[in-house]
Short mmCIF file of C-alpha atoms in Angstrom, two decimals:
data_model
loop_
_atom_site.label_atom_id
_atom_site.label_comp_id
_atom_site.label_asym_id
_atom_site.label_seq_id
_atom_site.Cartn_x
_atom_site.Cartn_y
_atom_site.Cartn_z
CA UNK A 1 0.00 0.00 0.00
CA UNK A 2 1.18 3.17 -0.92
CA UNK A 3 -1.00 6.05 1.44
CA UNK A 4 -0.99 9.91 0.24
CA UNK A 5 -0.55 12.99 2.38
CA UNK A 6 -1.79 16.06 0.98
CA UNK A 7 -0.09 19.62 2.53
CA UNK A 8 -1.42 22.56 1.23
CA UNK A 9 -1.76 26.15 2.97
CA UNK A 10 -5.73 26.20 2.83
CA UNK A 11 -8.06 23.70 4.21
CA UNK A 12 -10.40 24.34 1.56
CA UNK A 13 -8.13 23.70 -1.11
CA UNK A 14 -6.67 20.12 -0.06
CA UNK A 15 -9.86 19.09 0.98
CA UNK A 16 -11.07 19.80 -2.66
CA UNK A 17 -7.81 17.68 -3.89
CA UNK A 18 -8.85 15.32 -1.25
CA UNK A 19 -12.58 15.06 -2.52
CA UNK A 20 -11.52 14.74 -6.41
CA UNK A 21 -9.62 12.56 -5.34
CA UNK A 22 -11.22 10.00 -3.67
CA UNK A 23 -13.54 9.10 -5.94
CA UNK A 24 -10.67 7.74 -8.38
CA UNK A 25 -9.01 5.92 -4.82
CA UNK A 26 -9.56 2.29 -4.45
CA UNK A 27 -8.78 2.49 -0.42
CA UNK A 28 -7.01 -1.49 -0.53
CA UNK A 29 -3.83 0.11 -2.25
CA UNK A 30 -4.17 3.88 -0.93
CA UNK A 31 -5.30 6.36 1.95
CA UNK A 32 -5.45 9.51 1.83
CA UNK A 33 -4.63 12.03 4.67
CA UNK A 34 -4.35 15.84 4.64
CA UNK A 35 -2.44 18.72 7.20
CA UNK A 36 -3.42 21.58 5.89
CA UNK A 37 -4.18 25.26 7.19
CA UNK A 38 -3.01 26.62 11.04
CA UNK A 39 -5.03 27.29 14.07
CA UNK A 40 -5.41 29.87 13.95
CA UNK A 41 -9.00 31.92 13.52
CA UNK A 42 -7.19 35.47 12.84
CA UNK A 43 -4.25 33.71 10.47
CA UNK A 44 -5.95 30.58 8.88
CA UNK A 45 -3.56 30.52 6.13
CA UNK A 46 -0.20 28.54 6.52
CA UNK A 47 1.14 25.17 7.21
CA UNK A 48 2.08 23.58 10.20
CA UNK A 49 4.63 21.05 11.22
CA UNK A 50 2.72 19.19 13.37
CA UNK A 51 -0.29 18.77 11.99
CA UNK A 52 1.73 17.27 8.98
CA UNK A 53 3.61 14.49 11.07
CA UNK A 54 0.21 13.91 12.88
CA UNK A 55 -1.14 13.10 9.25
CA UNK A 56 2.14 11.08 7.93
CA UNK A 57 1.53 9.04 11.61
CA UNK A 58 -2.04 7.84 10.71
CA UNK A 59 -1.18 6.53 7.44
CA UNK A 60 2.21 4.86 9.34
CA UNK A 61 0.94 1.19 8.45
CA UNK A 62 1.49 1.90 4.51
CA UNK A 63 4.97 0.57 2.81
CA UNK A 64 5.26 3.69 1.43
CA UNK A 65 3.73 7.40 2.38
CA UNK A 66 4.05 9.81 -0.86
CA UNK A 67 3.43 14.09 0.87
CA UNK A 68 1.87 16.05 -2.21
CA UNK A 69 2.77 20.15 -1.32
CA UNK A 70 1.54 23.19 -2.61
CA UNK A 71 3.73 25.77 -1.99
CA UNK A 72 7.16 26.64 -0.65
CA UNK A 73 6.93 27.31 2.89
CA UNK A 74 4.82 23.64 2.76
CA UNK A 75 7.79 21.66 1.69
CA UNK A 76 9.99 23.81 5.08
CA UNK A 77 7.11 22.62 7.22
CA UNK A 78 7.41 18.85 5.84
CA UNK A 79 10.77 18.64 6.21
CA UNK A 80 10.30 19.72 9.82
CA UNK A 81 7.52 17.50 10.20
CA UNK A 82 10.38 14.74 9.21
CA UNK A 83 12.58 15.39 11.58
CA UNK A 84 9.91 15.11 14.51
CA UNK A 85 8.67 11.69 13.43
CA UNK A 86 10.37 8.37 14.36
CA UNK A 87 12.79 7.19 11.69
CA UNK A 88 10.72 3.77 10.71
CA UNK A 89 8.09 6.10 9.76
CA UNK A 90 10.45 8.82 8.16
CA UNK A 91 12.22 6.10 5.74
CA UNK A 92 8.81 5.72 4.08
CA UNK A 93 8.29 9.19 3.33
CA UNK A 94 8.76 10.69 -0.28
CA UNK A 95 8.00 14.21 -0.89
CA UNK A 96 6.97 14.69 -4.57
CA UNK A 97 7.10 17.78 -6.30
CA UNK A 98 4.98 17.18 -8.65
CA UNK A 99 1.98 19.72 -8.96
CA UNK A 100 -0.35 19.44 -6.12
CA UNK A 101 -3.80 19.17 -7.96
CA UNK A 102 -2.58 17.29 -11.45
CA UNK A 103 0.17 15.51 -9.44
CA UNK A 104 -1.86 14.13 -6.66
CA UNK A 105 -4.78 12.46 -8.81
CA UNK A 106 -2.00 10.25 -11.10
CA UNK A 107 -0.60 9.44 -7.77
CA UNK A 108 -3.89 8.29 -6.39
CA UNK A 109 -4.90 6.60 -10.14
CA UNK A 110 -1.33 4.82 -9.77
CA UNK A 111 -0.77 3.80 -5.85
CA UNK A 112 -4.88 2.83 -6.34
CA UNK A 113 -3.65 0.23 -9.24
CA UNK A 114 -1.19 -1.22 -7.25
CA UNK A 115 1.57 0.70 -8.63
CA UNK A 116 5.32 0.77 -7.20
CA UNK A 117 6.54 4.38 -5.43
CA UNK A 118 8.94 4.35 -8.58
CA UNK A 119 5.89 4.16 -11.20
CA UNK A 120 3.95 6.39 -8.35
CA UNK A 121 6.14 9.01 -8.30
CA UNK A 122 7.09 8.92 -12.16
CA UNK A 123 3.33 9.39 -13.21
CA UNK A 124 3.18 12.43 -10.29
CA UNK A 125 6.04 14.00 -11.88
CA UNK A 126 4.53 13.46 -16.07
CA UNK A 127 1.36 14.46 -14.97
CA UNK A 128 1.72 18.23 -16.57
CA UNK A 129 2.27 16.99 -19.98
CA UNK A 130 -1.18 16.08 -20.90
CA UNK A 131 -2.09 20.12 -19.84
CA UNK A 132 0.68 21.29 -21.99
CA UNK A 133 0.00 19.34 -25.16
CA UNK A 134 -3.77 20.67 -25.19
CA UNK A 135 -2.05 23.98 -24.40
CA UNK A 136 0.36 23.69 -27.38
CA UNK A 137 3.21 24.11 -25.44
CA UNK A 138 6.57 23.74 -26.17
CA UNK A 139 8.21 20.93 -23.49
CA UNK A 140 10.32 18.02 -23.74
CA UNK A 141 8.27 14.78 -22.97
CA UNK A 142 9.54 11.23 -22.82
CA UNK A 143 9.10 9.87 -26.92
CA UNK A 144 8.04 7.12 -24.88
CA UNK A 145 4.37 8.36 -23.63
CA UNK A 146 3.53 8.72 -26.92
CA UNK A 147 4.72 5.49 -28.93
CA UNK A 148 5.90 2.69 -28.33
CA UNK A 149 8.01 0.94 -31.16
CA UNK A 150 6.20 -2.51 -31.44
CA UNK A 151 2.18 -4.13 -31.35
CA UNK A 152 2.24 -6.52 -28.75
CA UNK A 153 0.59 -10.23 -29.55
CA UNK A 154 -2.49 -10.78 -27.99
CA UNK A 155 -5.97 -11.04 -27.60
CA UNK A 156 -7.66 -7.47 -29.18
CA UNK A 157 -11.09 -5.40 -28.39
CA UNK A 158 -12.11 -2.15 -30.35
CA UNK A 159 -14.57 0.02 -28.90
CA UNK A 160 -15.72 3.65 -30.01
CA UNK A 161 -15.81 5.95 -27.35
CA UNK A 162 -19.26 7.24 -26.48
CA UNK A 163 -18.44 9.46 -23.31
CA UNK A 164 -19.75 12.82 -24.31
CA UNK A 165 -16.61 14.11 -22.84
CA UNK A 166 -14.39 11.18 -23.81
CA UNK A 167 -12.12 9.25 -21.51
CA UNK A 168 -11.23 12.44 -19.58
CA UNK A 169 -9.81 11.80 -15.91
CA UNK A 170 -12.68 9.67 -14.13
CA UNK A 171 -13.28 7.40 -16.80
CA UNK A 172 -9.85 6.78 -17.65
CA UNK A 173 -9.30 5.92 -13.53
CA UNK A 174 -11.62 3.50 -13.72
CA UNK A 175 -9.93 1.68 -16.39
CA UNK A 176 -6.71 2.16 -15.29
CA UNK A 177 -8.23 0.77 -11.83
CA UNK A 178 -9.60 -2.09 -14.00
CA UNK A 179 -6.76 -3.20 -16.09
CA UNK A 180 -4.41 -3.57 -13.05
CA UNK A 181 -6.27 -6.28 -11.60
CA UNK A 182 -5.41 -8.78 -14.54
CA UNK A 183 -2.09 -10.46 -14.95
CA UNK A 184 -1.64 -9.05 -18.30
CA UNK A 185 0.37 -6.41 -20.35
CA UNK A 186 -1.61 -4.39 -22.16
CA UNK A 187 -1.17 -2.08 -25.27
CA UNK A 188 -4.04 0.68 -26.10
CA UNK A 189 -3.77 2.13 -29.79
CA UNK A 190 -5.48 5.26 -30.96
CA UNK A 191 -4.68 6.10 -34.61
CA UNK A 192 -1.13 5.95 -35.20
CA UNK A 193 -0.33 6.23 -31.16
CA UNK A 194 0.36 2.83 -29.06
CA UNK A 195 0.62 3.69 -24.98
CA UNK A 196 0.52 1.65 -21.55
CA UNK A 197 -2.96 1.59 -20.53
CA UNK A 198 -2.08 1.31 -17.15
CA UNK A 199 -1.09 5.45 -16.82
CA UNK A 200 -3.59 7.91 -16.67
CA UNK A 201 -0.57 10.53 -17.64
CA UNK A 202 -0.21 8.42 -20.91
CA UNK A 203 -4.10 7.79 -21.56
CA UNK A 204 -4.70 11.95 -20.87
CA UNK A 205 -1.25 12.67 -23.40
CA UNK A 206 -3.69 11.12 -26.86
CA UNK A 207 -6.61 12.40 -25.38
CA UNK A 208 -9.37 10.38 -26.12
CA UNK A 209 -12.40 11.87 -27.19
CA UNK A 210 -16.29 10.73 -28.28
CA UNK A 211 -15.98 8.90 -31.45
CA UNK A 212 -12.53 7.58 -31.07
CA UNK A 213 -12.17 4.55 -31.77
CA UNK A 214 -9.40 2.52 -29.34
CA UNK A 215 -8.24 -0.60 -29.94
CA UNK A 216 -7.07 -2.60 -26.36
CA UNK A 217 -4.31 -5.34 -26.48
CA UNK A 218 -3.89 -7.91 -23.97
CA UNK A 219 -1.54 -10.18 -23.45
CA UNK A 220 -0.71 -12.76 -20.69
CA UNK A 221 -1.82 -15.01 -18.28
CA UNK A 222 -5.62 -13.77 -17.94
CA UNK A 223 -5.66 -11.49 -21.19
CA UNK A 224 -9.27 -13.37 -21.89
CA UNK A 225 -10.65 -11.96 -18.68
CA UNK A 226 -8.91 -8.99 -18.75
CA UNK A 227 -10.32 -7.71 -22.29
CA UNK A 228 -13.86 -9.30 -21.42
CA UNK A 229 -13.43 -6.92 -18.31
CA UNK A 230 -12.87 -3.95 -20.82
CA UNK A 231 -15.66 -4.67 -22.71
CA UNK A 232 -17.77 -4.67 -19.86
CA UNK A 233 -16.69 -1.20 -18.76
CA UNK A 234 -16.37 0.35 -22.14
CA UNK A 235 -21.08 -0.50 -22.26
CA UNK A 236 -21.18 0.81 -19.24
CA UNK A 237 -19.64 3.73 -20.25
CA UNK A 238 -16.59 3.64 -18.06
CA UNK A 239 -18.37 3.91 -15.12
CA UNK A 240 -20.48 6.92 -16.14
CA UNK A 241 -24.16 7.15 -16.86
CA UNK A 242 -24.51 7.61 -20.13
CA UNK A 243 -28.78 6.67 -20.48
CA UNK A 244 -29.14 10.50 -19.03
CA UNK A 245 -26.92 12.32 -21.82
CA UNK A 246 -29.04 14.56 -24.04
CA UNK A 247 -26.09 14.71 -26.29
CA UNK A 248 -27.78 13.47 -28.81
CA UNK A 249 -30.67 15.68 -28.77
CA UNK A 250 -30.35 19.70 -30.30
CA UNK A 251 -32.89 21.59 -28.98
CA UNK A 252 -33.58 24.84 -30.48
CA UNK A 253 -35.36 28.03 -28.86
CA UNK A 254 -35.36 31.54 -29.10
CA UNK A 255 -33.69 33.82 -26.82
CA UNK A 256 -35.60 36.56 -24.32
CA UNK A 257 -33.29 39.45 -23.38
CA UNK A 258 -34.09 40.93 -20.38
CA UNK A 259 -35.52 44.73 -21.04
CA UNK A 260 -33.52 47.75 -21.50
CA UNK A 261 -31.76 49.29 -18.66
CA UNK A 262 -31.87 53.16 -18.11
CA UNK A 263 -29.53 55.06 -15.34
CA UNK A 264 -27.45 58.07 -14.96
CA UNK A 265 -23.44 57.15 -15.32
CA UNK A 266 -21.56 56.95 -12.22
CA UNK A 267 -17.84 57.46 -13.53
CA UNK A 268 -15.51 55.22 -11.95
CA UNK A 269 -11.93 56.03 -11.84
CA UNK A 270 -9.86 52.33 -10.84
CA UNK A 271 -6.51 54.04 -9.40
CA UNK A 272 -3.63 52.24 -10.18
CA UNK A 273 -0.80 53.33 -7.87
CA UNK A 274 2.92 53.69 -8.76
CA UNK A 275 5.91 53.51 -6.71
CA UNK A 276 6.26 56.65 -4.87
CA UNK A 277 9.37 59.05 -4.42
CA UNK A 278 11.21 57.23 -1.75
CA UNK A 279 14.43 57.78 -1.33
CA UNK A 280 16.31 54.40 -2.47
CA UNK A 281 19.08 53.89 0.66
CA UNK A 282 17.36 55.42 3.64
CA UNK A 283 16.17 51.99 5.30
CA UNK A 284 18.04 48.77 6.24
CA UNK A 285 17.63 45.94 4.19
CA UNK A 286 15.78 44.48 7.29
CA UNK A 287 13.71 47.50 7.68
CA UNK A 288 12.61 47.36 4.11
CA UNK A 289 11.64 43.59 4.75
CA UNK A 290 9.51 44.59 7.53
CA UNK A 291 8.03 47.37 6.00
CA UNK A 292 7.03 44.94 3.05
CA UNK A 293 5.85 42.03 5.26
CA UNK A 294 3.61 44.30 7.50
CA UNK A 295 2.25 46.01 4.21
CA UNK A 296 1.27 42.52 2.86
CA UNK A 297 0.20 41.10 6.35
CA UNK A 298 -2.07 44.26 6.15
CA UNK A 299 -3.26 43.11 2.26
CA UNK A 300 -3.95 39.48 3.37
CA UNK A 301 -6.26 40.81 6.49
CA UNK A 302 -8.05 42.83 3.71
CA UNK A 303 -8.54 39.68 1.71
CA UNK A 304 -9.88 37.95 4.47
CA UNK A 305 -12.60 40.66 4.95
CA UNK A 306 -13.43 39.97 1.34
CA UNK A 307 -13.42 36.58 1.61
CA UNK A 308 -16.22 36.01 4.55
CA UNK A 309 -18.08 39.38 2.73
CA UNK A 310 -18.02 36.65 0.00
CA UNK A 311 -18.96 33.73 1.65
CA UNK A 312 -21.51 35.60 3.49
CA UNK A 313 -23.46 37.48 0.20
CA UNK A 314 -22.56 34.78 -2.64
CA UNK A 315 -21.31 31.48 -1.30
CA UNK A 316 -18.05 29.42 -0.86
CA UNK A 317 -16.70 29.17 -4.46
CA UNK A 318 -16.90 32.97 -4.58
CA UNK A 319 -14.87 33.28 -1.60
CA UNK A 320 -12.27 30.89 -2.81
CA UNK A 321 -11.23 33.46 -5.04
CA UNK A 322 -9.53 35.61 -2.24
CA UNK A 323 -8.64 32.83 -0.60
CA UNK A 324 -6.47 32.19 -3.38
CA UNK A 325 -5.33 35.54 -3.49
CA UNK A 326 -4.14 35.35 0.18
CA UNK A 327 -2.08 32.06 -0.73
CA UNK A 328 -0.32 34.42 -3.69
CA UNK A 329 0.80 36.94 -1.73
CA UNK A 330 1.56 34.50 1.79
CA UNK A 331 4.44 33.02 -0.45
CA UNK A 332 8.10 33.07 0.87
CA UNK A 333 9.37 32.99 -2.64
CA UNK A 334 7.74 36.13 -3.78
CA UNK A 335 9.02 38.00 -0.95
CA UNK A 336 12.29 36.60 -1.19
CA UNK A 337 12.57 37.73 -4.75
CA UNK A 338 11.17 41.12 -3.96
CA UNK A 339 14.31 41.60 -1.07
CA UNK A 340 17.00 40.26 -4.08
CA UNK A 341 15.60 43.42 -6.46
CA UNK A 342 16.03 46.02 -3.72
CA UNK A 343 19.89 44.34 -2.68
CA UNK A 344 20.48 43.63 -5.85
CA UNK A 345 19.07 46.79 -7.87
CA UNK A 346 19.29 48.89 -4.95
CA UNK A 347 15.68 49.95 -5.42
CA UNK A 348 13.12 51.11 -2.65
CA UNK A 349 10.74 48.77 -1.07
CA UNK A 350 7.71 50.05 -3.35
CA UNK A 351 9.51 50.16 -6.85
CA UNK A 352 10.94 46.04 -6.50
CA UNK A 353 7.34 45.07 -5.61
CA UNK A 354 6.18 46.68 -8.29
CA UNK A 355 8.35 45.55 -10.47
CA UNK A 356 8.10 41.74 -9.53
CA UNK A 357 4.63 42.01 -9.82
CA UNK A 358 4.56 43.20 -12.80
CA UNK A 359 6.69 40.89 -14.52
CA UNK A 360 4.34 38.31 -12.61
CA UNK A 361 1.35 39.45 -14.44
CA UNK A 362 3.12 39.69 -17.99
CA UNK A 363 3.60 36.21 -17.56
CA UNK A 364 -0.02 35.47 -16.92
CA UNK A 365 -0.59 37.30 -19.80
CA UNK A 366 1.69 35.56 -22.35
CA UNK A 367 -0.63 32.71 -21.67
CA UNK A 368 -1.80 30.48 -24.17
CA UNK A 369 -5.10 29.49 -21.98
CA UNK A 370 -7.39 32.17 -22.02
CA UNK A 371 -9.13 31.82 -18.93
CA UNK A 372 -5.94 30.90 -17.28
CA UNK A 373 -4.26 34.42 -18.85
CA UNK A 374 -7.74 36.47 -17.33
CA UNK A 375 -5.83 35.84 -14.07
CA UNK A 376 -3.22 38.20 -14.78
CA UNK A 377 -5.74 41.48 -13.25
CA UNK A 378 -5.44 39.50 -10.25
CA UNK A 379 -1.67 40.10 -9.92
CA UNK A 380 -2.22 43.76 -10.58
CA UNK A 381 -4.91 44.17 -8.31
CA UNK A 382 -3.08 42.48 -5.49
CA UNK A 383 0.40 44.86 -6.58
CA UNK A 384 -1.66 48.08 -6.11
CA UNK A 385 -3.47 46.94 -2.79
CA UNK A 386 -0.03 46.14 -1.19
CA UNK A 387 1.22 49.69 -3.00
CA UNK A 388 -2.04 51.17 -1.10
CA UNK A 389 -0.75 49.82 2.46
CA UNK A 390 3.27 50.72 1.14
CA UNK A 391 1.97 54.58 0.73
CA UNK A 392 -0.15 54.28 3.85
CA UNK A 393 -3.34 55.39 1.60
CA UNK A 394 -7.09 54.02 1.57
CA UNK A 395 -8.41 53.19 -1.39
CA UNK A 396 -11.63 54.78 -2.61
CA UNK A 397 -15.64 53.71 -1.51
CA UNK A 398 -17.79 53.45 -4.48
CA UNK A 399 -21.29 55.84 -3.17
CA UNK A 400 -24.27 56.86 -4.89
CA UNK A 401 -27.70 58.13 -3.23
CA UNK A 402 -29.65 56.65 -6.31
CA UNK A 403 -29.27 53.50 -9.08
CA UNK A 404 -26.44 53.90 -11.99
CA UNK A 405 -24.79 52.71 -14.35
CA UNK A 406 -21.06 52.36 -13.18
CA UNK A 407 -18.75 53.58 -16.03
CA UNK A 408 -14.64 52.27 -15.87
CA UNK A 409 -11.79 51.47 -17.81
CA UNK A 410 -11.66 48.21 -15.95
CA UNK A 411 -11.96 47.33 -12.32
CA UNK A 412 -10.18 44.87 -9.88
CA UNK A 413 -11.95 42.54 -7.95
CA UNK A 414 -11.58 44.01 -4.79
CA UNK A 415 -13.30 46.40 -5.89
CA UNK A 416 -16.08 44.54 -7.38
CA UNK A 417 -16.89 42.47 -4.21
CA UNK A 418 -17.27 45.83 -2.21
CA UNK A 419 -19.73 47.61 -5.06
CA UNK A 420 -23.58 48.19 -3.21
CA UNK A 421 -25.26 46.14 -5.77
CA UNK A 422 -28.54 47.80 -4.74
CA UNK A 423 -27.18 51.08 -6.42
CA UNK A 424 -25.80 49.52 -9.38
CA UNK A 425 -28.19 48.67 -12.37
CA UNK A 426 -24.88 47.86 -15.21
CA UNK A 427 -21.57 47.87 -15.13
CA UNK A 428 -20.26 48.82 -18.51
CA UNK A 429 -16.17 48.73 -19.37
CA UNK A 430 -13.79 49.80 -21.86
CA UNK A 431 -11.23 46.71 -21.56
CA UNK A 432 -11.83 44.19 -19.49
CA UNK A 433 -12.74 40.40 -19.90
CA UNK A 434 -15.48 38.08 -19.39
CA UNK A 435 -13.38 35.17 -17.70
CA UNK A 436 -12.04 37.65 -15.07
CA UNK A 437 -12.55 37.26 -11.72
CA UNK A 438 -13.70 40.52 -11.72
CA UNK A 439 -16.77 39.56 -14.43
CA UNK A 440 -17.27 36.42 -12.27
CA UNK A 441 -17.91 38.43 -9.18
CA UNK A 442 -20.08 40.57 -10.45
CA UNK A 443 -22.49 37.62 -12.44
CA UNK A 444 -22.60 36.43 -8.88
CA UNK A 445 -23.30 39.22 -7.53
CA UNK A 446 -26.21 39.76 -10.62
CA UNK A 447 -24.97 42.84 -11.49
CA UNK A 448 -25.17 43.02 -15.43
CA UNK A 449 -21.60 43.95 -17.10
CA UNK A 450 -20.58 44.65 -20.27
CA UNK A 451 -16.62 44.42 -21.44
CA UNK A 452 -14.80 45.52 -24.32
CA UNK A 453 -16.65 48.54 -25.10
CA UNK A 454 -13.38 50.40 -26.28
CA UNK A 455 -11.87 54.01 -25.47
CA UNK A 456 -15.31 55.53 -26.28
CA UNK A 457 -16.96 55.09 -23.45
CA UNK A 458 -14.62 56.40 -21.42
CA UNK A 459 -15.85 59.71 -23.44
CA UNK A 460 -19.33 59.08 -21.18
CA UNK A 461 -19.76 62.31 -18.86
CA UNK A 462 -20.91 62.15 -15.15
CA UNK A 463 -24.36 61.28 -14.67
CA UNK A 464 -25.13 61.52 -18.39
CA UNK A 465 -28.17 59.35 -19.11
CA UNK A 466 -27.76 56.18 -20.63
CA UNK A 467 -29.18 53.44 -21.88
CA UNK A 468 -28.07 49.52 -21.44
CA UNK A 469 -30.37 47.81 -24.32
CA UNK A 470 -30.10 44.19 -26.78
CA UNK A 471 -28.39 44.15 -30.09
CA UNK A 472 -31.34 42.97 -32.85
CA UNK A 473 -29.86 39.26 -32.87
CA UNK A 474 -30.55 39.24 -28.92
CA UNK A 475 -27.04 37.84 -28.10
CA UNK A 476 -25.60 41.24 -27.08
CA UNK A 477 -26.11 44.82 -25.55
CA UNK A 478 -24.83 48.44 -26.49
CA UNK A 479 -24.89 51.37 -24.56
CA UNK A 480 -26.19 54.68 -26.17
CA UNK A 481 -26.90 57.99 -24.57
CA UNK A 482 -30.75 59.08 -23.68
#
């Protein structure tokens, strides 16, 4: 048995890894375990050492216990956690450094087959490469994931895939889960590509879709059973319910926009702070380090307002998305690389953060993933709300005595989750993007937005009358003056 430890900084976050998880687990080869958060009601954030050698202890009987870790000051608190435990139970412990969400479901597809640590750990550490192929990526990838040189001789079953999402990760668990009960090698062939069945990593890499058609080779001892097993699976469509699908069925209908929407504009001006003046040299490398910790302590206290505002008005999933801005900014390696710019560039505490931030978000947005790339107004909200606490300023209170329609270039979400949506009948931007978090906040919220609008609206004049009304196909709105 090969048990699984999940560390992460945020209960709510392993405990999501931990429920995707388990429903791929078959619990006679693996156990899962996770040490995650502090306790701490003021500071949830963070690891702790001892509630990761607590978790490593109850999953002692395993031959092997494989610790899954999110960020950098996780793996610190792990390696602290090993040096508390007794050394029987620290010789089985691997740390992996694999990804923690992709990494820890091919370890729990592979331990849950029987796997080896070796063939545990190796299908942690491929399990990006499926992500980057879809992503068109550049990477080197073993050759070996994708072909292998010769058919194996066996017994053969082909089946057309009728998942409506193809064999994405559950289904291809449950063969995976399948096939390792058999004392048989196996070969699985999709169009020129020949790969070992028996890794999810390698099943995710030729990405199986409805209507591909595989062909599964067995070979060995029980090959008979083993590809009568298959077949079994593959009607039942690999263990999901298929009878419900209305894939099949295109329904057509005609679409009601919801009536026109008529306010004075409320002109909204995002701030953006820069580094200030300061005078590069007048504080102490250690003073600069404490000026930057307390500014972002300060930011993270913020986010923790917006979080339970969140959690309170919308729900959970709403507040995750400060939650994960809190584990951004509680990183050591961000503020160690923030303290190398000012020794190394002798800057002042404001201008490195900015900087590093800003290279952060350029990143983002060299992106090839879309939604993934939205993320980048994230970075540059949280850079400006640290900047806020830097210049010791308070950022501005959107208030209006009667219902408008909020006009901006673009606007952060902290901002967003603090809008009274009983004064706000439209939200209408010049940039922007509907995968933000910011345009996520605000659907929640049910405040209607509209993004892309170009330079021209920012031409709108304070509480000029507008109008928010549908396009003649009924799939869009413009804005037009009264």
């Amino acid at each position: 048995m090969i048990n699984i430890v999940i560390v992460s900084h945020s209960k709510h976050l392993a405990e999501g890894v931990a429920e995707l998880a388990s429903q791929m687990i078959n619990p006679d080869h693996c156990r899962l375990a996770v040490a995650a958060g502090v306790n701490d009601e003021e500071h949830v954030i963070g690891t702790d050492a001892v509630k990761i050698m607590t978790a490593i202890e109850s999953l002692a009987d395993a031959q092997s216990i494989v610790v899954m870790m999110d960020l950098g000051s996780a793996i610190l608190s792990t390696e602290t956690a090993l040096e508390l435990l007794e050394p029987e139970i620290a010789n089985k412990v691997t740390l992996c450094s694999a990804p923690l969400v992709e990494g820890t479901l091919a370890a729990v597809v592979a331990a849950s087959s029987g796997a080896s640590l070796e063939k545990v750990l190796e299908e942690a550490s491929q399990s990006l490469y499926p992500k980057k192929i879809q992503l068109g990526e550049n990477f080197s990838q073993p050759q070996s994931n994708l072909t292998l040189p010769t058919k194996i001789q066996g017994k053969e079953a082909r089946w057309v895939i009728r998942n409506p999402h193809g064999l994405h990760v559950r289904p291809a668990a449950t063969l995976v889960e399948l096939l390792s009960t058999f004392q048989a090698d196996y070969q699985l062939i999709k169009g020129d590509r020949r790969i070992n069945p028996l890794s999810l990593n390698q099943l995710s890499l030729i990405q199986i879709r409805k209507g591909d058609e595989i062909t599964l080779i067995a070979s060995g001892e029980q090959e008979n059973e083993a590809i009568a097993a298959f077949l079994k699976l593959a009607e039942n469509g690999f263990g999901e319910d298929l009878t419900s699908s209305l894939d099949k069925v295109t329904l057509h209908g005609v679409l009601v926009p919801p009536s026109s929407i008529k306010a004075p504009a409320f002109i909204w001006q995002e701030t953006q702070l820069v580094p200030s003046d300061e005078v590069t040299g007048t504080l102490t490398i250690e003073e600069q380090t404490q000026q930057l910790t307390q500014a972002i302590h300060e930011t993270i206290n913020d986010l923790k307002n917006y979080a339970k505002k969140a959690k309170k008005e919308i729900g959970e999933h709403v507040a995750a998305i400060f939650t994960g801005h809190i584990m951004m900014l509680d990183d050591e390696e961000l503020i160690t690389s923030v303290i190398e710019r000012i020794k190394s560039n002798k800057l002042s505490t404001q201008q490195a953060w900015f900087d590093e931030m800003q290279i952060r978000a350029q990143t983002y947005q060299n992106l090839h993933d879309p939604y993934i790339r939205a993320r980048e107004l994230d970075l540059r909200d949280l850079c400006n709300q640290v900047l806020y606490h830097l210049q010791q300023k308070i950022k501005p209170i959107f208030k209006s005595s009667h219902p408008v329609i909020l006009i901006a270039e673009e606007l952060f979400p902290s901002t967003v989750i603090k809008l009274a949506r009983d004064k706000i009948l439209g939200i209408a931007l010049a940039k922007g993007d509907h995968r933000s978090h910011s345009a996520i906040i605000a659907s929640e919220l049910q405040l209607f937005m509209l993004v892309k609008l170009g330079e021209d609206l920012l031409n709108v004049q304070h509480n000029q009358k507008l109008i928010l009304e549908p396009s003649q196909n009924a799939l869009s709105f413009s804005i037009s003056a009264n």
